[in-house]
mmCIF file of C-alpha atoms and ligand atoms in Angstrom:
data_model
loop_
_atom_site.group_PDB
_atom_site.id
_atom_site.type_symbol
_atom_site.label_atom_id
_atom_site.label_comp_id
_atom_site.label_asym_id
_atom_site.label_seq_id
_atom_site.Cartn_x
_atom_site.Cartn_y
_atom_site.Cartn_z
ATOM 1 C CA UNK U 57 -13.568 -12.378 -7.246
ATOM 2 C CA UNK U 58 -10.302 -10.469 -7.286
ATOM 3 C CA UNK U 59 -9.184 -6.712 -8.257
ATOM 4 C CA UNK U 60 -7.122 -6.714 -11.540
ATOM 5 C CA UNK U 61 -4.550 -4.005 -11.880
ATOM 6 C CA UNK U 62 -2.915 -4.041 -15.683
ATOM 7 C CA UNK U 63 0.516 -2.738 -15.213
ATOM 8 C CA UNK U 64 1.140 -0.147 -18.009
ATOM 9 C CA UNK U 65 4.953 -0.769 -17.873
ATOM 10 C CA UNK U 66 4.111 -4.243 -20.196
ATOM 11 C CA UNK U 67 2.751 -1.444 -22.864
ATOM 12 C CA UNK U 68 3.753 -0.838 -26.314
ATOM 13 C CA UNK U 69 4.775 2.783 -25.073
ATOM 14 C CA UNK U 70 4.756 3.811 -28.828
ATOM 15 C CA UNK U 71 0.572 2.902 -28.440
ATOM 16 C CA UNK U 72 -0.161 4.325 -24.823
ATOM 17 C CA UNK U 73 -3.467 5.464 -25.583
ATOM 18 C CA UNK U 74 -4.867 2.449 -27.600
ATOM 19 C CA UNK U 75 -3.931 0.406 -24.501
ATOM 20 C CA UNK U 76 -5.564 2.770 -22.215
ATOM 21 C CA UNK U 77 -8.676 2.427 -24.449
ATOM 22 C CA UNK U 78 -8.148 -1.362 -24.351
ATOM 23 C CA UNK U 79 -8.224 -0.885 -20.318
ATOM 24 C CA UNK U 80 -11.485 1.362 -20.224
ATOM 25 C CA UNK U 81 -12.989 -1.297 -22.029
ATOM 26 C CA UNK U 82 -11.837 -4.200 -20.252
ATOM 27 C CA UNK U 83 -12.790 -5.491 -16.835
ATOM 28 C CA UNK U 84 -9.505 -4.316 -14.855
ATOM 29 C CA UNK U 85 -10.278 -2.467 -11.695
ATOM 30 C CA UNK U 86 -7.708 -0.014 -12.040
ATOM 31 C CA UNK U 87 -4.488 0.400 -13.684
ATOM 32 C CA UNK U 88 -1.316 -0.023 -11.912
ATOM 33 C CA UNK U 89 1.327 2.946 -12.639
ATOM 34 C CA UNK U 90 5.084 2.176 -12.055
ATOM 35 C CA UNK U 91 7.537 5.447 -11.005
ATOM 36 C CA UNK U 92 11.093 4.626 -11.069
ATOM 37 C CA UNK U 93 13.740 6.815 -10.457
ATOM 38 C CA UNK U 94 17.238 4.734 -11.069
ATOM 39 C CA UNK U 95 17.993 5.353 -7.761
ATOM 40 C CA UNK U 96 15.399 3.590 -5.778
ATOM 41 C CA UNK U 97 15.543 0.716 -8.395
ATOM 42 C CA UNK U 98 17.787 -0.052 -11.387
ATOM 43 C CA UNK U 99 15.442 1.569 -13.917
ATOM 44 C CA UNK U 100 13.737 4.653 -14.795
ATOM 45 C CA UNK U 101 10.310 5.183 -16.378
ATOM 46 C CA UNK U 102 7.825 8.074 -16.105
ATOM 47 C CA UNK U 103 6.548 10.518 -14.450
ATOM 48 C CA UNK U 104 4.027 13.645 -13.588
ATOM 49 C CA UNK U 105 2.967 15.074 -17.228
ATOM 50 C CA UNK U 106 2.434 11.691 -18.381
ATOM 51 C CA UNK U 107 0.647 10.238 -15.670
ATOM 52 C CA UNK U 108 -1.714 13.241 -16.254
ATOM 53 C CA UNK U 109 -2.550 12.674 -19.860
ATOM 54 C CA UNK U 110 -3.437 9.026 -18.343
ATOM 55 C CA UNK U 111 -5.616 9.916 -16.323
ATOM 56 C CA UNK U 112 -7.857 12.481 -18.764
ATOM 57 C CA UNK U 113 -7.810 8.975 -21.012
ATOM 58 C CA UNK U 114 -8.390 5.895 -18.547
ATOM 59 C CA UNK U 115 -12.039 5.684 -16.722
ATOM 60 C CA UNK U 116 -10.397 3.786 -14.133
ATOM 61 C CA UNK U 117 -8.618 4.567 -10.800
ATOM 62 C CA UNK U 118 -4.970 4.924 -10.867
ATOM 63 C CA UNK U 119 -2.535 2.785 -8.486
ATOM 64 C CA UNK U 120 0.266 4.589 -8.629
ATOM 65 C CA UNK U 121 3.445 2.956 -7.247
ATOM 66 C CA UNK U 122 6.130 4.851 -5.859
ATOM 67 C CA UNK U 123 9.655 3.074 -6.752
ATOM 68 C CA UNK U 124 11.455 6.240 -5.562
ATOM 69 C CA UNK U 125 13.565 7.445 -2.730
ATOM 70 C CA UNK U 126 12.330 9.908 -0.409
ATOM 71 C CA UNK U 127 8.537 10.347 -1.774
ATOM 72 C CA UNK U 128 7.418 12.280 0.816
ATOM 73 C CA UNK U 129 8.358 14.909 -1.469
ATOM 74 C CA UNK U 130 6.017 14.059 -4.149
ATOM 75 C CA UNK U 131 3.171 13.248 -2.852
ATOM 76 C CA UNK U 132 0.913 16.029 -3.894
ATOM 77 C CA UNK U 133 2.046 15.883 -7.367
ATOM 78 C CA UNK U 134 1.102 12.712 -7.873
ATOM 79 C CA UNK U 135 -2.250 13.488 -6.043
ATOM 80 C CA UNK U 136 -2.664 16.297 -7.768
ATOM 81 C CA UNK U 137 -1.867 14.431 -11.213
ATOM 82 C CA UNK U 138 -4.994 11.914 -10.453
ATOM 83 C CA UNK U 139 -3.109 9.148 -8.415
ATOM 84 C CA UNK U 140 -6.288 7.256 -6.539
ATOM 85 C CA UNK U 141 -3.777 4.944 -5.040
ATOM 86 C CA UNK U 142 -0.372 6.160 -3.508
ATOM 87 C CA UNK U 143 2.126 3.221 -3.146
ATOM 88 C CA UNK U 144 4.923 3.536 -0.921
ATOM 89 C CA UNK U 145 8.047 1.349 0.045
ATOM 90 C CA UNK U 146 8.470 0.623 3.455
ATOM 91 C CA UNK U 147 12.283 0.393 2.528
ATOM 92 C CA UNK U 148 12.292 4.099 1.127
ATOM 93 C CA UNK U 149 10.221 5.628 4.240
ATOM 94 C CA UNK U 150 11.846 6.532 7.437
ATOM 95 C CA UNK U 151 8.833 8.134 9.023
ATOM 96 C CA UNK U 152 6.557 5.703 7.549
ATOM 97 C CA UNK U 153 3.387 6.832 9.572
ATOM 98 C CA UNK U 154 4.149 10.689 8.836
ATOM 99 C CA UNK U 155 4.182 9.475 5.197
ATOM 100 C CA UNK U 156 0.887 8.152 5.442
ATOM 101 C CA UNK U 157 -1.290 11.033 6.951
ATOM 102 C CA UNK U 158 0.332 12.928 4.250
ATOM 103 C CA UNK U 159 -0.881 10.545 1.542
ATOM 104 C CA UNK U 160 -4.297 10.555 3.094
ATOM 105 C CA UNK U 161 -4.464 14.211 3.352
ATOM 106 C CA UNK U 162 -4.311 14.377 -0.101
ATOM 107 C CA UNK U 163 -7.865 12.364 -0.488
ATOM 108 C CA UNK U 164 -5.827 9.593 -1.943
ATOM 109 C CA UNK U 165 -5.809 6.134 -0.737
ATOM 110 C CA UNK U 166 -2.189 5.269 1.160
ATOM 111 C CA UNK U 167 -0.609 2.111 0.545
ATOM 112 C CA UNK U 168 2.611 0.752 1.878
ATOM 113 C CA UNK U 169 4.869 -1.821 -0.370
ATOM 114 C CA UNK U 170 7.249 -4.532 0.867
ATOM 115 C CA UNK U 171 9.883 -5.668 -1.055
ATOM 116 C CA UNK U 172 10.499 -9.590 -1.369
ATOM 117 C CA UNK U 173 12.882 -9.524 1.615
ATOM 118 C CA UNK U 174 10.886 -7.899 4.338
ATOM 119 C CA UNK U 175 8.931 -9.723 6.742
ATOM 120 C CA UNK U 176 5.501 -9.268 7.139
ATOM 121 C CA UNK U 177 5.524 -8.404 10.482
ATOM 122 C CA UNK U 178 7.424 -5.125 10.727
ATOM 123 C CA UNK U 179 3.752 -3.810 9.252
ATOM 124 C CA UNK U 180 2.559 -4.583 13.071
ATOM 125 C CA UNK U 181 1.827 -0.808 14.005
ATOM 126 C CA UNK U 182 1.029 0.613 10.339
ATOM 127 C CA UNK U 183 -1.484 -1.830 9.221
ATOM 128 C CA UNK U 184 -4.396 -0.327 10.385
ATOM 129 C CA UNK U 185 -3.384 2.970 9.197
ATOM 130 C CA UNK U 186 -3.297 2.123 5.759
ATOM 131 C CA UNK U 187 -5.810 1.302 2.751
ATOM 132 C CA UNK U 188 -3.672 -1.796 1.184
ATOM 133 C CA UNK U 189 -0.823 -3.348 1.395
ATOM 134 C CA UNK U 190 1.435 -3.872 -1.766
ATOM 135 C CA UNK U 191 3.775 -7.651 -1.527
ATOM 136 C CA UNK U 192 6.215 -7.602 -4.039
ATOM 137 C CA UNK U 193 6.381 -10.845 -5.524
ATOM 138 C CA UNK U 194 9.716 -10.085 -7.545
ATOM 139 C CA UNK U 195 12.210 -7.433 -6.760
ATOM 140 C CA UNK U 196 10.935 -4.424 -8.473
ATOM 141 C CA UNK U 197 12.851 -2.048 -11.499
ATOM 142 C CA UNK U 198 11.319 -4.232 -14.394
ATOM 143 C CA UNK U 199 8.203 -6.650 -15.667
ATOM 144 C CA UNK U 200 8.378 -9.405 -16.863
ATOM 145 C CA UNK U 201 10.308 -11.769 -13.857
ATOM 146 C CA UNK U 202 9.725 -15.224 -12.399
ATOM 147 C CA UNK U 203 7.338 -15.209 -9.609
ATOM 148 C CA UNK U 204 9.370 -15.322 -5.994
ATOM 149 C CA UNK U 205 6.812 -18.287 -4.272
ATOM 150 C CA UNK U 206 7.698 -17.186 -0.600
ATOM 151 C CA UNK U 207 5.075 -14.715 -1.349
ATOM 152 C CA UNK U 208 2.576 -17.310 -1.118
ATOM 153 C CA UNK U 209 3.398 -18.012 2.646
ATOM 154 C CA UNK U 210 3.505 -13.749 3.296
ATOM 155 C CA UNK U 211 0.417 -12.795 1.552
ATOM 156 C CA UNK U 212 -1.116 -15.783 4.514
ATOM 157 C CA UNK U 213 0.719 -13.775 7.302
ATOM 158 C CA UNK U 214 -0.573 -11.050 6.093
ATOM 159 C CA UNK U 215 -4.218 -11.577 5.853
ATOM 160 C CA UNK U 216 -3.752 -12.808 10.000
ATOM 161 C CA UNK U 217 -2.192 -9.960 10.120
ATOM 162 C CA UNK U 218 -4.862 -7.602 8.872
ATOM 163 C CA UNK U 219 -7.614 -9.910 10.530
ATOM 164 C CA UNK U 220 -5.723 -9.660 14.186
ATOM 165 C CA UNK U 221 -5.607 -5.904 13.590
ATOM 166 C CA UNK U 222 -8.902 -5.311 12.308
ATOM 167 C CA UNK U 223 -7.318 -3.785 9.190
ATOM 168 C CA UNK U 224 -9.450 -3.067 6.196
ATOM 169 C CA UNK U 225 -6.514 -2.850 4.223
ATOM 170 C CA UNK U 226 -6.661 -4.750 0.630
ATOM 171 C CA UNK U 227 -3.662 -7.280 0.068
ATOM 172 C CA UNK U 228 -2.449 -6.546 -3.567
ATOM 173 C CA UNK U 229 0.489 -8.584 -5.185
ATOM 174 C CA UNK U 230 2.945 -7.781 -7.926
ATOM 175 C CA UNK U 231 5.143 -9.176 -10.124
ATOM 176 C CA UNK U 232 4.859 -12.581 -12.032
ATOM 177 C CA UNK U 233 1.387 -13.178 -11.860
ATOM 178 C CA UNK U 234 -0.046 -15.350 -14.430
ATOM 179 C CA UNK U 235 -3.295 -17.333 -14.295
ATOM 180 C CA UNK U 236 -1.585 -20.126 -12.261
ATOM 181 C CA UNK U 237 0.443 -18.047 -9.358
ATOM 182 C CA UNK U 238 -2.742 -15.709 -9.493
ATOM 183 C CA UNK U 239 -4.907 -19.079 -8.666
ATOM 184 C CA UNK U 240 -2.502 -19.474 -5.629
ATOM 185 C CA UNK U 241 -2.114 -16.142 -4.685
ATOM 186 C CA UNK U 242 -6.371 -15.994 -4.313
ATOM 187 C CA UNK U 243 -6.141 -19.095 -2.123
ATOM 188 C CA UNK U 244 -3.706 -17.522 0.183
ATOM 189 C CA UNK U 245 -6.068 -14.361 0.491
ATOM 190 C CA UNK U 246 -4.970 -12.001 -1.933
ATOM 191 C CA UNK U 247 -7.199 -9.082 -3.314
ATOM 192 C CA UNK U 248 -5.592 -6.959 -5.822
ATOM 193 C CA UNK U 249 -3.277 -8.806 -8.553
ATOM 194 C CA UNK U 250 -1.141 -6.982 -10.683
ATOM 195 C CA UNK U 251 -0.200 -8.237 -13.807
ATOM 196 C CA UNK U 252 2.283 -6.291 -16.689
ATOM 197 C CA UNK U 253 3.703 -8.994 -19.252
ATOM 198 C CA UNK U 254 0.843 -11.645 -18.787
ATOM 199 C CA UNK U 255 -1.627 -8.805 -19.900
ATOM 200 C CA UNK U 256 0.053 -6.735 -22.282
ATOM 201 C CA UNK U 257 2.189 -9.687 -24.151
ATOM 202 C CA UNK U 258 -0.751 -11.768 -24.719
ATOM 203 C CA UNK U 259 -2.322 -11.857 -28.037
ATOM 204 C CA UNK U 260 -5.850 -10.382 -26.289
ATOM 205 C CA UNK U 261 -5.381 -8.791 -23.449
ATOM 206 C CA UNK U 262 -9.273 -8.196 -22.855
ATOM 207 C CA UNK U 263 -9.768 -11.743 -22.761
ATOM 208 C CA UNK U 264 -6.534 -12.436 -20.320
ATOM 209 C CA UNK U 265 -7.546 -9.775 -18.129
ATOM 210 C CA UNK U 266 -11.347 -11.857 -18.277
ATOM 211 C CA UNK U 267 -9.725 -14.703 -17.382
ATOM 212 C CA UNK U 268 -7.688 -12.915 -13.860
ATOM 213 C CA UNK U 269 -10.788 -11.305 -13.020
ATOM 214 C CA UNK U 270 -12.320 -15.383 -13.108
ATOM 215 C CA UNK U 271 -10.062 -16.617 -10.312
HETATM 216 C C1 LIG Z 546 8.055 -4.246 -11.146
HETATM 217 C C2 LIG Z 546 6.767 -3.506 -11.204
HETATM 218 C C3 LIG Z 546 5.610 -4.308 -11.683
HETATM 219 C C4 LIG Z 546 5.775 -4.870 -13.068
HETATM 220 C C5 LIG Z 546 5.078 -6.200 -13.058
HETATM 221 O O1 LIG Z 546 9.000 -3.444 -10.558
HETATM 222 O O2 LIG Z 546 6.428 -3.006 -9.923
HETATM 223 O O3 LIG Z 546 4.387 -3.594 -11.557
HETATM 224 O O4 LIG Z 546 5.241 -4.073 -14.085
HETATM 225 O O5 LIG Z 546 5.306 -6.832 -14.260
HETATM 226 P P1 LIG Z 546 5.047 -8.388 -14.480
HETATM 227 O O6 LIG Z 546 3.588 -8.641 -14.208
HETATM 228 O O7 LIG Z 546 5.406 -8.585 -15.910
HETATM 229 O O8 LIG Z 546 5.939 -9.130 -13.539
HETATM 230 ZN ZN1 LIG Z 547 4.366 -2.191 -9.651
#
């Protein structure tokens, strides 16, 4: 049985707290944050003081994924804010391992995101340092895109990867994940699925998220 992470970026935004209710009383693991700063990614979204009135609502853990440039900056506001999960880019980090002891210093879980067009393999010498690994299964700045299939053949890579290794790190996927690229994405090894539009645009998302968690 996999993880579900609702992305809130789906969200009525004029109804934030309903939904959060909605989430609390759902079976989703956790509930998958999105920070964009226009710079990072074409698109901008939300940040510290409303990521903390999430997290006096929600009862679950927060997987908070960076979309910004230079986050090394952040990273104890968003700890400090109630992030359980801190999601990197691998694109946005230069000192990728520094980035991660400071992550984990925090208490938070560190986990390090790929975009769609880098390989698997340049997570060689981090993999065992981190808690999960984030594939991006569209290029990130928005929800609601077609699924990029290559993912299938990474997230496999990746879980030789992480079994070569002796990594304990979760495999989590995002973007375009419906019950039928979810299906796949399980078969290929995945752990955590993230899923905006397909939860929040359905007419009950309690039930879709029921029906993720049945993969
Ligand atoms: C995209 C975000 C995703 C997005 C997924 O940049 O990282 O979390 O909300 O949305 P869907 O599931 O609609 O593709
Ligand atoms: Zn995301």
């Amino acid at each position: 049985m996999s993880l579900i992470a609702p992305s809130l970026l789906s969200a009525d935004f004029a109804h934030l707290a309903a939904d959060i209710e909605m989430i609390n009383k759902s079976e989703a693991d956790m509930l998958h944050l999105d920070i964009m700063d226009g710079v990072f990614v074409p698109n901008i979204s939300f940040g510290f003081p409303v990521i903390e009135s999430f997290n006096k609502l929600c009862t679950k853990p927060l997987d908070v994924h960076l979309m910004i440039v230079e986050p090394d900056k952040f990273i104890e506001n968003f700890a400090k804010v109630g992030a359980s999960y801190i999601n990197v880019h691998y694109e946005a980090c230069t000192h990728l391992h520094r980035t991660i002891q400071k992550i984990k210093a925090t208490g938070a879980k560190a986990a390090v995101t790929l975009n769609p067009h880098t390989p698997v393999c340049l997570l060689e010498d981090i993999v065992s340092d981190v808690d999960m690994v984030l594939l991006m299964s569209v290029n990130p700045g928005y929800g609601g895109q077609k699924f990029i299939e290559g993912t299938l053949s990474k997230t496999v890579q990746l879980k030789e990867l992480i079994a070569r290794k002796n990594s304990k790190a979760l495999i989590e996927i995002d973007g375009g994940v419906n019950l039928e690229t979810g299906k796949k994405l399980i078969e290929c090894g995945a752990d955590v699925l993230v899923a905006g539009n397909f939860v929040f645009k359905s007419e009950n998302p309690i039930e879709t998220i029921h029906k993720l968690k049945q993969l």
